[in-house]
PDB file of C-alpha atoms in Angstrom:
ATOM      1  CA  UNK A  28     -23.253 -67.968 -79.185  1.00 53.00           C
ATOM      2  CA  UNK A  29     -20.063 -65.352 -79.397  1.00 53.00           C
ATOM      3  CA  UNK A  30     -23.509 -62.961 -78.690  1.00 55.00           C
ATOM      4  CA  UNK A  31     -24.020 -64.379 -75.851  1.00 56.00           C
ATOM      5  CA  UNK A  32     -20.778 -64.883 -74.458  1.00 56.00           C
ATOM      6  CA  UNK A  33     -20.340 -60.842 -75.209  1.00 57.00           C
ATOM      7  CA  UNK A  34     -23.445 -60.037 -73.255  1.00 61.00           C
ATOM      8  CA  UNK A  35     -22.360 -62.035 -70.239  1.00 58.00           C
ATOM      9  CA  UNK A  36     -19.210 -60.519 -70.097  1.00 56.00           C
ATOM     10  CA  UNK A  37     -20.424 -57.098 -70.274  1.00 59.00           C
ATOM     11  CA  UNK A  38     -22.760 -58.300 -67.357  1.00 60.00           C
ATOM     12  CA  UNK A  39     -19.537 -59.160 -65.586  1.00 60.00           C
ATOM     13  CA  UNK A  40     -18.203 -56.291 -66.170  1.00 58.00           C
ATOM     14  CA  UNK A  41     -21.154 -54.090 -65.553  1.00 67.00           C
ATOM     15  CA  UNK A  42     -21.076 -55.881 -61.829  1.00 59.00           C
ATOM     16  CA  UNK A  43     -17.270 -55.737 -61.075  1.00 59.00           C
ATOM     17  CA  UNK A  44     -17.999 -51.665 -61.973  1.00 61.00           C
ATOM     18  CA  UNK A  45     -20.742 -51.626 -59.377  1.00 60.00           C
ATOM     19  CA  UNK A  46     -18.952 -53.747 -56.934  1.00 60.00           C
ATOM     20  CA  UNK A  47     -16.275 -51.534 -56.780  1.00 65.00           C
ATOM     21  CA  UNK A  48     -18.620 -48.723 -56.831  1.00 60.00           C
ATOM     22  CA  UNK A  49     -20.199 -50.084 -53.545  1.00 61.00           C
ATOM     23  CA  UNK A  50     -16.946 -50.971 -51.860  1.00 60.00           C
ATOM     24  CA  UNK A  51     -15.658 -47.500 -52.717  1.00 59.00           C
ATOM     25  CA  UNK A  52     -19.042 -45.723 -51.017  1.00 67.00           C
ATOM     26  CA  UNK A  53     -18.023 -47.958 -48.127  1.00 61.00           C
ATOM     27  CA  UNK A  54     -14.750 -46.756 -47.854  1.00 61.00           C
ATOM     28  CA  UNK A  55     -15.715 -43.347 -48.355  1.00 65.00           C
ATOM     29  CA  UNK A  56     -18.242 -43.551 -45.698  1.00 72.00           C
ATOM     30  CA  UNK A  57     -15.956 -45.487 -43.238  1.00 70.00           C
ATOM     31  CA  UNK A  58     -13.130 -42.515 -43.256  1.00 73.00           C
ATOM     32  CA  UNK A  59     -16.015 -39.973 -43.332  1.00 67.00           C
ATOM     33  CA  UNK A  60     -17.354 -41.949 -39.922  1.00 68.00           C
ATOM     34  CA  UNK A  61     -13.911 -42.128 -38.756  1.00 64.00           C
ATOM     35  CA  UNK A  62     -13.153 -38.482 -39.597  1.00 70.00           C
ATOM     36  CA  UNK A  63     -16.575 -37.266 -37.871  1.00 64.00           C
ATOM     37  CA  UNK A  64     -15.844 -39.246 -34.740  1.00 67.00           C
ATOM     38  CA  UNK A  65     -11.978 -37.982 -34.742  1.00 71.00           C
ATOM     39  CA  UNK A  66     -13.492 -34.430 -34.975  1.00 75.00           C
ATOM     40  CA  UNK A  67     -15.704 -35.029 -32.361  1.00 73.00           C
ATOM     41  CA  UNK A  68     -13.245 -37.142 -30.036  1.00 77.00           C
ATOM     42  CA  UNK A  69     -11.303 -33.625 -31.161  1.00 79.00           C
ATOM     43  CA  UNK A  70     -14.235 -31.323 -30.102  1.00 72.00           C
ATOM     44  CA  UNK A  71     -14.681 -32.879 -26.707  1.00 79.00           C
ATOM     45  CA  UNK A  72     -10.769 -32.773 -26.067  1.00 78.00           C
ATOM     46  CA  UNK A  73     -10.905 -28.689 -27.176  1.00 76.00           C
ATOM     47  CA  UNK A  74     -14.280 -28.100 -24.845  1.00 80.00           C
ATOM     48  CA  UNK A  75     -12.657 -29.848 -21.890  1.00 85.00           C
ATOM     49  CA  UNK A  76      -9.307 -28.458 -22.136  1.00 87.00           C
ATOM     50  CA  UNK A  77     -11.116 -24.492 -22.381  1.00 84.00           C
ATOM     51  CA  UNK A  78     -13.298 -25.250 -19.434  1.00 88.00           C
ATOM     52  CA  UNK A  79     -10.551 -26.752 -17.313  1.00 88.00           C
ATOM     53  CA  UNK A  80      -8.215 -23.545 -18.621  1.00 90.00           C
ATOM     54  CA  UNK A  81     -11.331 -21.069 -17.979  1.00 91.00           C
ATOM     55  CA  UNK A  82     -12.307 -22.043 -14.612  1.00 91.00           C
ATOM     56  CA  UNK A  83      -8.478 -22.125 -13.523  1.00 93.00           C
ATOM     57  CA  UNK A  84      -8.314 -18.686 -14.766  1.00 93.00           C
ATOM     58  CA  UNK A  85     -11.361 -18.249 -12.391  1.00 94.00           C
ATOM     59  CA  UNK A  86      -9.738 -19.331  -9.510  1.00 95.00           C
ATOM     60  CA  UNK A  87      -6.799 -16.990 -10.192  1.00 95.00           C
ATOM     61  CA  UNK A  88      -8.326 -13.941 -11.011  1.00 95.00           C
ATOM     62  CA  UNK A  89     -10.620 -14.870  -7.770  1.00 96.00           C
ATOM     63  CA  UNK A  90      -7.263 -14.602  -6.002  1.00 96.00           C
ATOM     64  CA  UNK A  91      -5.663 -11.779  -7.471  1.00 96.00           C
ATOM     65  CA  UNK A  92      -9.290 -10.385  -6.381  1.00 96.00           C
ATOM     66  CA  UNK A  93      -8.824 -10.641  -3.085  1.00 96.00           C
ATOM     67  CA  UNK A  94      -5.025  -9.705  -2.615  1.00 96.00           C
ATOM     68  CA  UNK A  95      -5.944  -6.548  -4.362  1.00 97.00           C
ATOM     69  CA  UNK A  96      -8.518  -5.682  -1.975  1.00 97.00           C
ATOM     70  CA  UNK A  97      -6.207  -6.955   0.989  1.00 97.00           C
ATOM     71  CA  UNK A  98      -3.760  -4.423  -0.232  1.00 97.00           C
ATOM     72  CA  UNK A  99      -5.973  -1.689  -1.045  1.00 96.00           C
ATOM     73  CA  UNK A 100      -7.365  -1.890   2.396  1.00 97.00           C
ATOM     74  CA  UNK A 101      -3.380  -2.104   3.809  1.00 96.00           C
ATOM     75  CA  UNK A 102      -2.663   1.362   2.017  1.00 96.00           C
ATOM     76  CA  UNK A 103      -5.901   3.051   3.152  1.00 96.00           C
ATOM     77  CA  UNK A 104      -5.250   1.831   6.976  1.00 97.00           C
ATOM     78  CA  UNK A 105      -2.006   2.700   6.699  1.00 96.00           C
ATOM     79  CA  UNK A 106      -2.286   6.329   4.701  1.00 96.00           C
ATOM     80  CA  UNK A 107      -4.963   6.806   7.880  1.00 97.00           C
ATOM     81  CA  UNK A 108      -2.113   6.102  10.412  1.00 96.00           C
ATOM     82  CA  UNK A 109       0.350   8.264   8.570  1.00 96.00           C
ATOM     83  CA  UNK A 110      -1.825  10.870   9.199  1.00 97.00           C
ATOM     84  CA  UNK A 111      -2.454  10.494  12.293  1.00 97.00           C
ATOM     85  CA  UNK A 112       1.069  10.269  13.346  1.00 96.00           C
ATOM     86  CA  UNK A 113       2.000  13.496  10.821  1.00 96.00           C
ATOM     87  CA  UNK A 114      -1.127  15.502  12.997  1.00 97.00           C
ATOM     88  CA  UNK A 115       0.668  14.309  16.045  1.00 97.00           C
ATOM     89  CA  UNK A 116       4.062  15.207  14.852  1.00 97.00           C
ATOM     90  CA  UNK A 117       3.116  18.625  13.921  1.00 97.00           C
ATOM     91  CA  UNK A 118       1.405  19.600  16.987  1.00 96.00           C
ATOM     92  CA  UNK A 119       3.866  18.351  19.469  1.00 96.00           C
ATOM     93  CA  UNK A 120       6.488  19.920  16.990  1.00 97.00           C
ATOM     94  CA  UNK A 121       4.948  23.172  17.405  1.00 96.00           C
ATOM     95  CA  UNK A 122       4.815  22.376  20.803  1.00 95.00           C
ATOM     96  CA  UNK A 123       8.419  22.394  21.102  1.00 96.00           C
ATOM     97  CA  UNK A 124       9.193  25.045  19.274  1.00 96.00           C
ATOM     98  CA  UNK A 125       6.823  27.636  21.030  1.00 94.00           C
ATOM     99  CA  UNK A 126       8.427  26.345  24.561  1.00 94.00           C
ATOM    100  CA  UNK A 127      11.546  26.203  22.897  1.00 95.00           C
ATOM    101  CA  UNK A 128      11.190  30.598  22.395  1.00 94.00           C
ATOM    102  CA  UNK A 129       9.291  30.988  25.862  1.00 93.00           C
ATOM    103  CA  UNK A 130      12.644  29.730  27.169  1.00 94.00           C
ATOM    104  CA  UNK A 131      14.829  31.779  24.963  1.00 93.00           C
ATOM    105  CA  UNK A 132      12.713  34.872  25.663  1.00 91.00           C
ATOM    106  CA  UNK A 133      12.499  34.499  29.897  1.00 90.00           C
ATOM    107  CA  UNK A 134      16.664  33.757  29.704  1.00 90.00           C
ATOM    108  CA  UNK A 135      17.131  36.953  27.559  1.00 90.00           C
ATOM    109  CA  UNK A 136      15.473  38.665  29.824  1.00 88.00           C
ATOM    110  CA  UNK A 137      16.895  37.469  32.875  1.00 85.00           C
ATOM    111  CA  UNK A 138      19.853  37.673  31.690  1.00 86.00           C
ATOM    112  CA  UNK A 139      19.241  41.688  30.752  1.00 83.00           C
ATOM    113  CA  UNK A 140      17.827  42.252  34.000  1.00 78.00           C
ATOM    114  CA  UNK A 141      14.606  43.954  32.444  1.00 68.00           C
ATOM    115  CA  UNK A 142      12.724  44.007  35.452  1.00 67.00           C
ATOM    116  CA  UNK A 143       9.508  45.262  33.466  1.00 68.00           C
ATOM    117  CA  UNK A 144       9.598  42.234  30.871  1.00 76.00           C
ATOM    118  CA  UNK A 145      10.476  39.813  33.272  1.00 78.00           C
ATOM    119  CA  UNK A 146       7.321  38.552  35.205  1.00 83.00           C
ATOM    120  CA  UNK A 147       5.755  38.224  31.501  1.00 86.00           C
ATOM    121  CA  UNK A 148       8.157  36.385  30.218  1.00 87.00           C
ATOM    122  CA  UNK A 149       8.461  33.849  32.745  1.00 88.00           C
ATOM    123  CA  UNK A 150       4.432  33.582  33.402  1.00 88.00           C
ATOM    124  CA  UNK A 151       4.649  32.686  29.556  1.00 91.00           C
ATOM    125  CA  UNK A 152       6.839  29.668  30.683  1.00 90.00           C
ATOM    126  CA  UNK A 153       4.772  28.638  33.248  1.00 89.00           C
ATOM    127  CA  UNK A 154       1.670  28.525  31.396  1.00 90.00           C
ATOM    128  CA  UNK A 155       3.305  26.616  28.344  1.00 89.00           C
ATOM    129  CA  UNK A 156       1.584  22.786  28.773  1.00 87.00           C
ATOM    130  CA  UNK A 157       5.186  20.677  28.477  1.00 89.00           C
ATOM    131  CA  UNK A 158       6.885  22.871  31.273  1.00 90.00           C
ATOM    132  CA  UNK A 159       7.586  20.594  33.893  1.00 90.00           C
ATOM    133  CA  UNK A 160       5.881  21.238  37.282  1.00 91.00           C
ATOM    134  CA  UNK A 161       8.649  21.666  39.458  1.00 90.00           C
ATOM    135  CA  UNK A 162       9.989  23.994  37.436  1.00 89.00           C
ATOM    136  CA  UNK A 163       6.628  26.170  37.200  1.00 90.00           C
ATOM    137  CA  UNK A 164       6.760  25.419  40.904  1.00 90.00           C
ATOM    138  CA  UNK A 165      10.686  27.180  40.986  1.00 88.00           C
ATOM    139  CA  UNK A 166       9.738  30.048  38.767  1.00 86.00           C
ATOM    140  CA  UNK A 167       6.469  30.848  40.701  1.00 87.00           C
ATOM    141  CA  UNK A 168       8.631  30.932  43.825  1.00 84.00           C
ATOM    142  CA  UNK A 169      11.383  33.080  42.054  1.00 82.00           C
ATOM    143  CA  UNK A 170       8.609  35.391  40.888  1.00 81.00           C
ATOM    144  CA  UNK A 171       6.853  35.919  44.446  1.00 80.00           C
ATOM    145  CA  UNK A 172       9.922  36.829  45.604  1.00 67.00           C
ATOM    146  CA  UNK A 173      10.410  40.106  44.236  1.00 62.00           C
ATOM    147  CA  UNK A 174      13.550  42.280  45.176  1.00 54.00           C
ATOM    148  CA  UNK A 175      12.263  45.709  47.180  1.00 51.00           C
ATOM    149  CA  UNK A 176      14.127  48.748  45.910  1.00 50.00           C
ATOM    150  CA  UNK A 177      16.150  49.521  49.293  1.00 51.00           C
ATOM    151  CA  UNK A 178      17.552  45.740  48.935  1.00 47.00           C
ATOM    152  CA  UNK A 179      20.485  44.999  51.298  1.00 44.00           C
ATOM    153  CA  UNK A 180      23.802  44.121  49.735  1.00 44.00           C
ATOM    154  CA  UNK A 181      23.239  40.423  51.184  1.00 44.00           C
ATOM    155  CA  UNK A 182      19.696  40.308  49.837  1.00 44.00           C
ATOM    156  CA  UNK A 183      20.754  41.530  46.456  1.00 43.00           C
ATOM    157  CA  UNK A 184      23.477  38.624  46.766  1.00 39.00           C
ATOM    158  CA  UNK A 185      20.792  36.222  47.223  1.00 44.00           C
ATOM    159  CA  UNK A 186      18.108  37.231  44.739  1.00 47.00           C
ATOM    160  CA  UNK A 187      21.149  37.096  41.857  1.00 55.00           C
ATOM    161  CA  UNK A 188      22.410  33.581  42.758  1.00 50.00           C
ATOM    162  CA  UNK A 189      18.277  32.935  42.683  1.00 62.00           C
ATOM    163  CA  UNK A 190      18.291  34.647  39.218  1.00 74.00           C
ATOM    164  CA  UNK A 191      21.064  32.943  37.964  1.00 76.00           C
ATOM    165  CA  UNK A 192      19.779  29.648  38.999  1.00 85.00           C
ATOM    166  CA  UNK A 193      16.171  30.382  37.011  1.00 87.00           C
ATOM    167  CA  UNK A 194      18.539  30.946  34.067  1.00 90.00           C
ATOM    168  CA  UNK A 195      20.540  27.840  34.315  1.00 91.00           C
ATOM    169  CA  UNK A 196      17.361  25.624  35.076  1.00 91.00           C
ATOM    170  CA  UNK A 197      15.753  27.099  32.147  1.00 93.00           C
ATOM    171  CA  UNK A 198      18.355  26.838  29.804  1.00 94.00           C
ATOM    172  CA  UNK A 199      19.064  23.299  30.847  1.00 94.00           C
ATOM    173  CA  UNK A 200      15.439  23.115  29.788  1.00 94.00           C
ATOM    174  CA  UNK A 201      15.812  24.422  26.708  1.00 95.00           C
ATOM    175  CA  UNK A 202      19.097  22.131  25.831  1.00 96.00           C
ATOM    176  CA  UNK A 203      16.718  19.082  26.509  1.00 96.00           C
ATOM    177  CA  UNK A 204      13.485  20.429  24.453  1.00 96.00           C
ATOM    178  CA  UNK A 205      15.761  20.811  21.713  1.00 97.00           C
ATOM    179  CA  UNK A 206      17.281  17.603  21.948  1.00 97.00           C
ATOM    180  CA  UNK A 207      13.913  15.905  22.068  1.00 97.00           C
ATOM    181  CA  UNK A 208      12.617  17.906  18.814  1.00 97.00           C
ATOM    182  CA  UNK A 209      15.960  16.801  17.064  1.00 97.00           C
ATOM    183  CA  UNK A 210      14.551  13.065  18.038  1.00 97.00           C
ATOM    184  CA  UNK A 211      11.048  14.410  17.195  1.00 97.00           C
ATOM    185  CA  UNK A 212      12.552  15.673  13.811  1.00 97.00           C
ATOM    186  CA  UNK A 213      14.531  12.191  13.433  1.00 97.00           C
ATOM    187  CA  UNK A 214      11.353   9.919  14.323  1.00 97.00           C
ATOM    188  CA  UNK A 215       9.454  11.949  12.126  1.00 97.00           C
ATOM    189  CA  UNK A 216      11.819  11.227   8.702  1.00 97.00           C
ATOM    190  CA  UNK A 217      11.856   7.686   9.910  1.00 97.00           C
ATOM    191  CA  UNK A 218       7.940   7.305   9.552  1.00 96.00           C
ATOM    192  CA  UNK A 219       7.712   8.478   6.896  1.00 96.00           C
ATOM    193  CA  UNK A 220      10.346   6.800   5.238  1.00 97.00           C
ATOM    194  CA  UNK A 221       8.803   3.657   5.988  1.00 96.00           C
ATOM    195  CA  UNK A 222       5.565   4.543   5.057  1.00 96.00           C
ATOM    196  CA  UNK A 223       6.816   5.797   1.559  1.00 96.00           C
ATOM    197  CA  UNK A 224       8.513   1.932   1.408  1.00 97.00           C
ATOM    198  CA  UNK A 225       5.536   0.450   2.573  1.00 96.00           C
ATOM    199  CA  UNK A 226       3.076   2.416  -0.114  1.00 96.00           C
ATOM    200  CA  UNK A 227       5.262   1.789  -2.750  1.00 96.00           C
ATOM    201  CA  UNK A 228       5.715  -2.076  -2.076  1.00 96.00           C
ATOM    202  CA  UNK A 229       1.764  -2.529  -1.879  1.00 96.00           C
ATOM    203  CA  UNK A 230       1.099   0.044  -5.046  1.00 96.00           C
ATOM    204  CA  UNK A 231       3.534  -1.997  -6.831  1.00 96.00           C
ATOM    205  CA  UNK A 232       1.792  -5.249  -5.490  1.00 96.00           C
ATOM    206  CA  UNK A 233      -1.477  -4.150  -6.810  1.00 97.00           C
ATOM    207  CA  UNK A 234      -0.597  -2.537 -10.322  1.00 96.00           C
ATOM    208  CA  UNK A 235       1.245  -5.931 -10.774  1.00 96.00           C
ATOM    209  CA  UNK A 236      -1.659  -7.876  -9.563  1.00 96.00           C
ATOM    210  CA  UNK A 237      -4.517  -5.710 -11.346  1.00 96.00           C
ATOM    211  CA  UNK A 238      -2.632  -6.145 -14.858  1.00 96.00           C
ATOM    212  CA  UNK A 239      -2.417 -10.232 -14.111  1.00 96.00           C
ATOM    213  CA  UNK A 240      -5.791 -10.076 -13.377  1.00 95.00           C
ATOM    214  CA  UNK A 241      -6.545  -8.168 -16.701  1.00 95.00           C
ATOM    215  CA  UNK A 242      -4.661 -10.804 -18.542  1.00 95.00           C
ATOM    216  CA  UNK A 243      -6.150 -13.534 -17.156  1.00 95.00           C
ATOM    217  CA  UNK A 244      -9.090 -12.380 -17.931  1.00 93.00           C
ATOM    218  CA  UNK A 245      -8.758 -11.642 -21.197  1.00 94.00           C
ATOM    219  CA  UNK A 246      -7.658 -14.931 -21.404  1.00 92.00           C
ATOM    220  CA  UNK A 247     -10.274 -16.799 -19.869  1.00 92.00           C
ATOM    221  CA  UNK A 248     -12.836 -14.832 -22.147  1.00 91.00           C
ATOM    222  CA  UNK A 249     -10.883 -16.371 -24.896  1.00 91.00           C
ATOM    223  CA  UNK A 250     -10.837 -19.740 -23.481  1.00 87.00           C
ATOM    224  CA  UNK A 251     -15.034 -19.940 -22.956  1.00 88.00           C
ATOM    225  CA  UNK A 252     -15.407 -18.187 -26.489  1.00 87.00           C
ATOM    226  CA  UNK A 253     -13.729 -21.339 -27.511  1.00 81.00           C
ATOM    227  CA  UNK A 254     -15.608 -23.641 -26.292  1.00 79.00           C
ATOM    228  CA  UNK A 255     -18.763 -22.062 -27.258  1.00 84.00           C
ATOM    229  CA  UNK A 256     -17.350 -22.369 -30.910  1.00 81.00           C
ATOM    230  CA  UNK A 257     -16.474 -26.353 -29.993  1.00 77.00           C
ATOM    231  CA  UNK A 258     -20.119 -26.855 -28.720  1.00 76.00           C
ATOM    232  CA  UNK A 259     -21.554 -24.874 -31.752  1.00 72.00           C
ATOM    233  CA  UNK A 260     -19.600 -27.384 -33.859  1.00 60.00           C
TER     234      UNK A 260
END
């Protein structure tokens, strides 16, 4: 009888040890469940939040994309205006300066009296482009007027107050050439002043842009290599 009570107990025991056995595997797979869906509840948080990241990265680098081209184009259009205006400038300098010696040369002249220097020098005025017409129009008068050797005192009077008004027209002239070339000159270190600003401002714009863009990028390559790894999980 104690046998038997011995083998039933053993039974009992035998049972509680599977029992527990059983309600341990359940355990073990409810927390491996839960952990699985946790990790996967984790997964789908870590693909969302590297698409959402990636394609605002997209966005930006599609708009650092196009200010960089804006201001690429802005310094091209305006390096082709500077260049224009410095052409402009240097002819119109050059310009000045060759009426600015004409001027000099025909008031030396006059001034010496060198009768055989005197008609070349001033036809070299006349036939500079920014002389203005009336006086070509004075000087071509002076010049058709020539004195005749046997002048009479009066006539000699009169053809040196004509000679001294040439020079004083002329080197009125040449007072206001100079002036305007000084304004030329002036203009001229203004422009390109502001161009040198302006370059600068929209280098600086795009080197600052182009190395956001190069960051961004890097990290948005990050961001979708990370979410490949969450899907291959």
């Amino acid at each position: 009888m104690q046998k038997g009570k011995d083998e039933k107990h053993a039974e009992q025991v035998q049972f509680a040890a599977y029992k527990q056995f059983c309600d341990d595997t359940v355990v073990d797979k409810r927390r491996a469940i839960e952990e699985a869906e946790s990790k996967i509840e984790k997964l789908k948080a870590d693909i969302e939040k590297h698409a959402t990241t990636a394609e605002k990265l997209g966005r930006e680098i599609a708009v650092h994309d196009e200010d960089i081209a804006t201001w690429k184009g802005d310094l091209k259009a305006a390096e082709k205006i500077r260049d224009i205006e410095k052409a402009n400038y240097k002819a119109t300098h050059k310009d000045y300066s060759e009426s600015i010696d004409a001027l000099g040369r025909a008031i030396e002249t006059l001034k010496k009296k060198d009768v055989d220097k005197k008609q070349a020098s001033l036809v070299q005025v006349v036939s500079m482009n920014r002389m203005p017409s009336d006086v070509k129009r004075s000087i071509q008068a002076f010049l058709q007027d020539e004195p005749e050797p046997e002048m009479s005192a009066p006539e000699a009077y009169g053809y040196e107050a004509q000679s001294g008004g040439i020079i004083e027209m002329l080197e009125k002239l040449a007072d206001k050439f100079v002036g305007e070339r000084n304004t030329l000159e002036k203009e001229e270190m203004d422009a390109k002043h502001a161009y040198e600003m302006m370059a600068k401002e929209l280098s600086d714009e795009v080197e600052g842009a182009t190395v956001a863009r190069e960051e961004k990028s890097g990290a948005k390559a990050k961001n979708l290599q990370g979410k490949a790894d969450a899907e291959g999980d």
